[in-house]
PDB file of C-alpha atoms in Angstrom:
ATOM      1  CA  MET A 118      74.649 106.305  87.715  1.00  0.00           C
ATOM      2  CA  SER A 119      74.720 102.508  87.456  1.00  0.00           C
ATOM      3  CA  THR A 120      75.431 100.568  90.648  1.00  0.00           C
ATOM      4  CA  SER A 121      78.184  98.750  88.709  1.00  0.00           C
ATOM      5  CA  ALA A 122      80.192 101.979  88.358  1.00  0.00           C
ATOM      6  CA  GLN A 123      83.676 102.021  89.861  1.00  0.00           C
ATOM      7  CA  TYR A 124      85.835 104.867  91.111  1.00  0.00           C
ATOM      8  CA  VAL A 125      89.614 104.875  91.422  1.00  0.00           C
ATOM      9  CA  LEU A 126      91.534 107.049  93.870  1.00  0.00           C
ATOM     10  CA  LEU A 127      95.317 107.243  93.638  1.00  0.00           C
ATOM     11  CA  GLN A 128      97.289 107.260  96.883  1.00  0.00           C
ATOM     12  CA  TYR A 129     100.361 109.484  97.159  1.00  0.00           C
ATOM     13  CA  GLY A 130     102.529 108.703 100.166  1.00  0.00           C
ATOM     14  CA  SER A 131     103.448 105.300 101.584  1.00  0.00           C
ATOM     15  CA  ASP A 132     103.013 106.260 105.239  1.00  0.00           C
ATOM     16  CA  PRO A 133      99.523 104.976 106.215  1.00  0.00           C
ATOM     17  CA  LEU A 134      99.130 107.976 108.534  1.00  0.00           C
ATOM     18  CA  ASN A 135     100.384 110.673 106.164  1.00  0.00           C
ATOM     19  CA  PHE A 136      99.101 110.498 102.584  1.00  0.00           C
ATOM     20  CA  GLN A 137      96.557 111.878 100.144  1.00  0.00           C
ATOM     21  CA  PHE A 138      94.124 110.394  97.642  1.00  0.00           C
ATOM     22  CA  GLU A 139      93.431 112.047  94.279  1.00  0.00           C
ATOM     23  CA  ASP A 140      91.004 111.097  91.523  1.00  0.00           C
ATOM     24  CA  SER A 141      91.901 110.617  87.841  1.00  0.00           C
ATOM     25  CA  GLU A 142      91.390 114.355  87.200  1.00  0.00           C
ATOM     26  CA  ASP A 143      93.922 115.314  89.898  1.00  0.00           C
ATOM     27  CA  ARG A 144      91.229 116.466  92.318  1.00  0.00           C
ATOM     28  CA  LEU A 145      92.250 116.017  95.925  1.00  0.00           C
ATOM     29  CA  ALA A 146      89.732 113.626  97.517  1.00  0.00           C
ATOM     30  CA  PHE A 147      91.108 112.744 100.974  1.00  0.00           C
ATOM     31  CA  THR A 148      94.090 113.617 103.116  1.00  0.00           C
ATOM     32  CA  ALA A 149      95.527 111.977 106.211  1.00  0.00           C
ATOM     33  CA  CYS A 150      97.957 113.868 108.398  1.00  0.00           C
ATOM     34  CA  LYS A 151      99.406 113.830 111.909  1.00  0.00           C
ATOM     35  CA  VAL A 152      97.822 116.765 113.752  1.00  0.00           C
ATOM     36  CA  VAL A 153      99.238 115.994 117.232  1.00  0.00           C
ATOM     37  CA  GLN A 154     102.346 113.974 118.109  1.00  0.00           C
ATOM     38  CA  VAL A 155     102.965 114.776 121.809  1.00  0.00           C
ATOM     39  CA  PRO A 156     102.171 113.186 124.168  1.00  0.00           C
ATOM     40  CA  ASN A 157     100.254 110.749 121.935  1.00  0.00           C
ATOM     41  CA  LEU A 158      99.754 110.629 118.183  1.00  0.00           C
ATOM     42  CA  VAL A 159      96.496 111.967 116.694  1.00  0.00           C
ATOM     43  CA  VAL A 160      95.806 111.579 112.961  1.00  0.00           C
ATOM     44  CA  GLN A 161      93.042 113.318 111.010  1.00  0.00           C
ATOM     45  CA  LEU A 162      91.488 111.887 107.840  1.00  0.00           C
ATOM     46  CA  SER A 163      89.587 114.553 105.870  1.00  0.00           C
ATOM     47  CA  ARG A 164      87.259 114.316 102.871  1.00  0.00           C
ATOM     48  CA  GLN A 165      87.659 117.262 100.513  1.00  0.00           C
ATOM     49  CA  ASP A 166      84.487 119.223  99.722  1.00  0.00           C
ATOM     50  CA  GLU A 167      85.339 120.061  96.090  1.00  0.00           C
ATOM     51  CA  TRP A 168      85.774 116.376  95.267  1.00  0.00           C
ATOM     52  CA  ALA A 169      82.703 115.283  97.244  1.00  0.00           C
ATOM     53  CA  LEU A 170      80.508 117.734  95.310  1.00  0.00           C
ATOM     54  CA  GLN A 171      81.194 115.651  92.186  1.00  0.00           C
ATOM     55  CA  HIS A 172      79.483 112.683  93.874  1.00  0.00           C
ATOM     56  CA  PRO A 173      76.104 113.692  95.366  1.00  0.00           C
ATOM     57  CA  ASP A 174      75.375 110.146  96.590  1.00  0.00           C
ATOM     58  CA  ILE A 175      78.083 110.398  99.265  1.00  0.00           C
ATOM     59  CA  ILE A 176      76.670 110.436 102.779  1.00  0.00           C
ATOM     60  CA  GLY A 177      78.165 110.173 106.231  1.00  0.00           C
ATOM     61  CA  PRO A 178      80.922 112.017 108.084  1.00  0.00           C
ATOM     62  CA  ARG A 179      83.488 114.295 106.485  1.00  0.00           C
ATOM     63  CA  ASN A 180      86.329 113.652 108.965  1.00  0.00           C
ATOM     64  CA  ALA A 181      87.694 110.861 111.121  1.00  0.00           C
ATOM     65  CA  TYR A 182      90.255 111.005 113.920  1.00  0.00           C
ATOM     66  CA  PHE A 183      92.654 108.327 115.136  1.00  0.00           C
ATOM     67  CA  TYR A 184      93.743 108.710 118.762  1.00  0.00           C
ATOM     68  CA  PHE A 185      96.701 106.426 119.451  1.00  0.00           C
ATOM     69  CA  GLY A 186      97.854 105.366 122.885  1.00  0.00           C
ATOM     70  CA  PRO A 187     101.365 105.602 124.390  1.00  0.00           C
ATOM     71  CA  SER A 188     104.133 104.447 122.028  1.00  0.00           C
ATOM     72  CA  ASN A 189     101.600 104.329 119.168  1.00  0.00           C
ATOM     73  CA  SER A 190      99.621 101.537 120.801  1.00  0.00           C
ATOM     74  CA  PRO A 191      96.001 100.949 119.697  1.00  0.00           C
ATOM     75  CA  GLY A 192      93.714 103.709 120.889  1.00  0.00           C
ATOM     76  CA  GLN A 193      90.392 105.052 119.640  1.00  0.00           C
ATOM     77  CA  VAL A 194      88.667 106.224 116.449  1.00  0.00           C
ATOM     78  CA  ALA A 195      86.015 108.937 116.140  1.00  0.00           C
ATOM     79  CA  TYR A 196      84.004 110.295 113.216  1.00  0.00           C
ATOM     80  CA  GLY A 197      83.838 114.082 113.413  1.00  0.00           C
ATOM     81  CA  ASN A 198      82.808 115.125 116.917  1.00  0.00           C
ATOM     82  CA  GLY A 199      81.210 111.745 117.552  1.00  0.00           C
ATOM     83  CA  GLU A 200      81.891 109.255 120.292  1.00  0.00           C
ATOM     84  CA  ARG A 201      85.322 107.668 120.405  1.00  0.00           C
ATOM     85  CA  VAL A 202      85.326 103.914 119.772  1.00  0.00           C
ATOM     86  CA  ALA A 203      88.183 101.522 120.531  1.00  0.00           C
ATOM     87  CA  MET A 204      90.300 100.679 117.484  1.00  0.00           C
ATOM     88  CA  SER A 205      89.896  97.024 118.416  1.00  0.00           C
ATOM     89  CA  TYR A 206      86.178  97.338 117.509  1.00  0.00           C
ATOM     90  CA  TYR A 207      87.203  97.825 113.859  1.00  0.00           C
ATOM     91  CA  LEU A 208      89.870  95.108 113.964  1.00  0.00           C
ATOM     92  CA  ARG A 209      87.891  92.138 115.275  1.00  0.00           C
ATOM     93  CA  LYS A 210      88.904  88.680 114.122  1.00  0.00           C
ATOM     94  CA  LYS A 211      86.747  85.580 114.419  1.00  0.00           C
ATOM     95  CA  LYS A 212      89.607  83.066 114.260  1.00  0.00           C
ATOM     96  CA  ASP A 213      93.122  83.349 115.661  1.00  0.00           C
ATOM     97  CA  ALA A 214      94.820  82.837 112.299  1.00  0.00           C
ATOM     98  CA  SER A 215      92.263  84.854 110.306  1.00  0.00           C
ATOM     99  CA  ASN A 216      93.363  87.208 107.518  1.00  0.00           C
ATOM    100  CA  SER A 217      90.130  89.213 107.961  1.00  0.00           C
ATOM    101  CA  ARG A 218      89.238  92.029 110.349  1.00  0.00           C
ATOM    102  CA  TYR A 219      85.528  92.621 110.976  1.00  0.00           C
ATOM    103  CA  PHE A 220      83.608  95.741 111.970  1.00  0.00           C
ATOM    104  CA  PHE A 221      80.072  97.116 111.917  1.00  0.00           C
ATOM    105  CA  ALA A 222      79.510 100.107 109.645  1.00  0.00           C
ATOM    106  CA  GLN A 223      77.377 103.007 110.840  1.00  0.00           C
ATOM    107  CA  ASN A 224      74.390 101.520 109.005  1.00  0.00           C
ATOM    108  CA  GLY A 225      74.690  98.355 111.104  1.00  0.00           C
ATOM    109  CA  ARG A 226      76.063  96.157 108.299  1.00  0.00           C
ATOM    110  CA  GLU A 227      78.941  93.854 109.240  1.00  0.00           C
ATOM    111  CA  LEU A 228      81.890  94.190 106.854  1.00  0.00           C
ATOM    112  CA  LYS A 229      85.427  92.904 106.783  1.00  0.00           C
ATOM    113  CA  TRP A 230      88.780  93.943 105.403  1.00  0.00           C
ATOM    114  CA  LYS A 231      90.535  90.845 104.114  1.00  0.00           C
ATOM    115  CA  SER A 232      94.245  90.592 103.419  1.00  0.00           C
ATOM    116  CA  ILE A 233      94.298  88.696 100.132  1.00  0.00           C
ATOM    117  CA  SER A 234      98.034  88.689  99.401  1.00  0.00           C
ATOM    118  CA  SER A 235     100.961  90.620 100.759  1.00  0.00           C
ATOM    119  CA  GLN A 236     100.116  93.889  98.696  1.00  0.00           C
ATOM    120  CA  LYS A 237      96.137  94.532  98.287  1.00  0.00           C
ATOM    121  CA  MET A 238      92.598  95.220 100.157  1.00  0.00           C
ATOM    122  CA  GLU A 239      88.740  95.082  99.012  1.00  0.00           C
ATOM    123  CA  VAL A 240      84.928  95.600 100.135  1.00  0.00           C
ATOM    124  CA  SER A 241      82.262  93.404  98.119  1.00  0.00           C
ATOM    125  CA  ILE A 242      79.212  94.508  95.974  1.00  0.00           C
ATOM    126  CA  SER A 243      78.163  93.487  92.418  1.00  0.00           C
ATOM    127  CA  ARG A 244      79.137  90.433  90.388  1.00  0.00           C
ATOM    128  CA  LEU A 245      80.824  92.683  87.867  1.00  0.00           C
ATOM    129  CA  PHE A 246      82.902  94.282  90.594  1.00  0.00           C
ATOM    130  CA  ILE A 247      83.820  90.853  92.044  1.00  0.00           C
ATOM    131  CA  HIS A 248      85.037  89.745  88.619  1.00  0.00           C
ATOM    132  CA  HIS A 249      87.124  92.915  88.442  1.00  0.00           C
ATOM    133  CA  CYS A 250      88.596  92.138  91.863  1.00  0.00           C
ATOM    134  CA  LEU A 251      89.548  88.627  90.820  1.00  0.00           C
ATOM    135  CA  ALA A 252      91.175  89.918  87.645  1.00  0.00           C
ATOM    136  CA  ARG A 253      93.160  92.481  89.626  1.00  0.00           C
ATOM    137  CA  GLN A 254      94.194  89.809  92.109  1.00  0.00           C
ATOM    138  CA  ASN A 255      95.514  87.601  89.304  1.00  0.00           C
ATOM    139  CA  LEU A 256      97.551  90.504  87.951  1.00  0.00           C
ATOM    140  CA  MET A 257      99.001  91.073  91.399  1.00  0.00           C
ATOM    141  CA  LEU A 258     100.071  87.430  91.613  1.00  0.00           C
ATOM    142  CA  VAL A 259     101.682  87.549  88.201  1.00  0.00           C
ATOM    143  CA  SER A 260     103.644  90.666  89.145  1.00  0.00           C
ATOM    144  CA  GLN A 261     104.541  89.108  92.533  1.00  0.00           C
ATOM    145  CA  CYS A 262     103.125  91.986  94.573  1.00  0.00           C
ATOM    146  CA  THR A 263     103.473  91.607  98.310  1.00  0.00           C
ATOM    147  CA  PHE A 264     100.542  93.432  99.976  1.00  0.00           C
ATOM    148  CA  SER A 265      96.813  93.902  99.233  1.00  0.00           C
ATOM    149  CA  PHE A 266      93.352  94.173 100.895  1.00  0.00           C
ATOM    150  CA  GLN A 267      89.661  93.870 100.008  1.00  0.00           C
ATOM    151  CA  LEU A 268      86.530  95.158 101.772  1.00  0.00           C
ATOM    152  CA  CYS A 269      83.435  92.935 101.588  1.00  0.00           C
ATOM    153  CA  ASP A 270      80.494  91.306 103.293  1.00  0.00           C
ATOM    154  CA  SER A 271      78.990  87.867 102.623  1.00  0.00           C
ATOM    155  CA  ARG A 272      77.587  88.965  99.245  1.00  0.00           C
ATOM    156  CA  SER A 273      79.493  91.903  97.799  1.00  0.00           C
ATOM    157  CA  VAL A 274      82.897  93.572  97.320  1.00  0.00           C
ATOM    158  CA  TYR A 275      82.908  97.325  97.959  1.00  0.00           C
ATOM    159  CA  ALA A 276      86.539  98.365  97.561  1.00  0.00           C
ATOM    160  CA  ILE A 277      90.013  97.092  96.641  1.00  0.00           C
ATOM    161  CA  TRP A 278      93.295  98.588  97.799  1.00  0.00           C
ATOM    162  CA  GLU A 279      96.563  97.614  96.139  1.00  0.00           C
ATOM    163  CA  LYS A 280     100.143  98.798  95.838  1.00  0.00           C
ATOM    164  CA  ALA A 281     101.092 100.494  92.598  1.00  0.00           C
ATOM    165  CA  PRO A 282     103.564  98.762  90.239  1.00  0.00           C
ATOM    166  CA  PRO A 283     107.228  99.781  90.526  1.00  0.00           C
ATOM    167  CA  GLY A 284     107.975 103.029  88.715  1.00  0.00           C
ATOM    168  CA  SER A 285     104.486 104.488  89.184  1.00  0.00           C
ATOM    169  CA  GLU A 286     104.115 108.096  90.280  1.00  0.00           C
ATOM    170  CA  HIS A 287     101.571 107.069  92.928  1.00  0.00           C
ATOM    171  CA  ASP A 288     102.191 104.613  95.761  1.00  0.00           C
ATOM    172  CA  ALA A 289      98.882 102.708  95.786  1.00  0.00           C
ATOM    173  CA  GLU A 290      95.297 102.934  94.585  1.00  0.00           C
ATOM    174  CA  VAL A 291      91.852 102.062  95.837  1.00  0.00           C
ATOM    175  CA  THR A 292      88.993 101.028  93.538  1.00  0.00           C
ATOM    176  CA  ILE A 293      85.563 101.646  95.069  1.00  0.00           C
ATOM    177  CA  SER A 294      82.160 100.401  93.920  1.00  0.00           C
ATOM    178  CA  HIS A 295      79.244 102.808  93.572  1.00  0.00           C
ATOM    179  CA  ILE A 296      77.692 101.569  96.816  1.00  0.00           C
ATOM    180  CA  GLY A 297      81.064 101.768  98.555  1.00  0.00           C
ATOM    181  CA  LEU A 298      81.338 105.381  97.434  1.00  0.00           C
ATOM    182  CA  THR A 299      78.195 106.310  99.380  1.00  0.00           C
ATOM    183  CA  PHE A 300      80.027 105.586 102.648  1.00  0.00           C
ATOM    184  CA  VAL A 301      83.507 106.352 101.356  1.00  0.00           C
ATOM    185  CA  THR A 302      84.711 108.047 104.554  1.00  0.00           C
ATOM    186  CA  GLU A 303      84.060 104.833 106.479  1.00  0.00           C
ATOM    187  CA  VAL A 304      85.766 102.811 103.737  1.00  0.00           C
ATOM    188  CA  LEU A 305      88.936 104.903 103.882  1.00  0.00           C
ATOM    189  CA  THR A 306      88.882 105.275 107.671  1.00  0.00           C
ATOM    190  CA  THR A 307      88.829 101.535 108.236  1.00  0.00           C
ATOM    191  CA  LEU A 308      91.332 100.986 105.411  1.00  0.00           C
ATOM    192  CA  THR A 309      93.711 103.490 107.006  1.00  0.00           C
ATOM    193  CA  LEU A 310      93.334 101.784 110.364  1.00  0.00           C
ATOM    194  CA  ASN A 311      94.096  98.354 108.906  1.00  0.00           C
ATOM    195  CA  LEU A 312      97.139  99.647 107.045  1.00  0.00           C
ATOM    196  CA  ALA A 313      98.399 101.393 110.176  1.00  0.00           C
ATOM    197  CA  ALA A 314      97.774  98.272 112.273  1.00  0.00           C
ATOM    198  CA  LYS A 315      99.828  96.249 109.799  1.00  0.00           C
ATOM    199  CA  ARG A 316     102.661  98.777 109.918  1.00  0.00           C
ATOM    200  CA  MET A 317     102.572  99.076 113.737  1.00  0.00           C
ATOM    201  CA  ASP A 318     102.234  95.336 114.367  1.00  0.00           C
ATOM    202  CA  PHE A 319      98.855  95.266 116.098  1.00  0.00           C
ATOM    203  CA  TRP A 320      96.873  93.788 113.198  1.00  0.00           C
TER     204      TRP A 320
END
């Protein structure tokens, strides 16, 4: 498949810690749910095997866990049974007023989620995908959307998250580049964390 290919997952559920993503053929791709709530909240993000089998280039962990602190304060994140890492590691900012949150992916590459309006998110990759991102951003501005994100590094955009238009059956959608799809669990784990941090006021 061409590296310029793009994949869209539709998000059902507006709670950043309780939702599911489906592809265009209604296959369940990912779920996020609260598996423990007392004494502290634990959320599990799970990649679905049936969907993943359609995309043999996917590598990396199947699950991620979010361990929140008391009163839903920032806690830790773990992939599968791996080591827990502080949420702050995935929410680093380089300037006080920055709209970007930096982290290192498991392959060592530094990426950032950038808040590009008040309804959308992306990760960078090919020129074609960047042009797509810019077009989507312009549409968001025209429709006066209020929240969006993008995932990128210094050269490429890997994913875009944006709220769905009013009246849509789904609540949001994420468009992922072919390279972004290879580490899709990391893409959606860090997206979920950024959305939760926004909602819980520790972004």
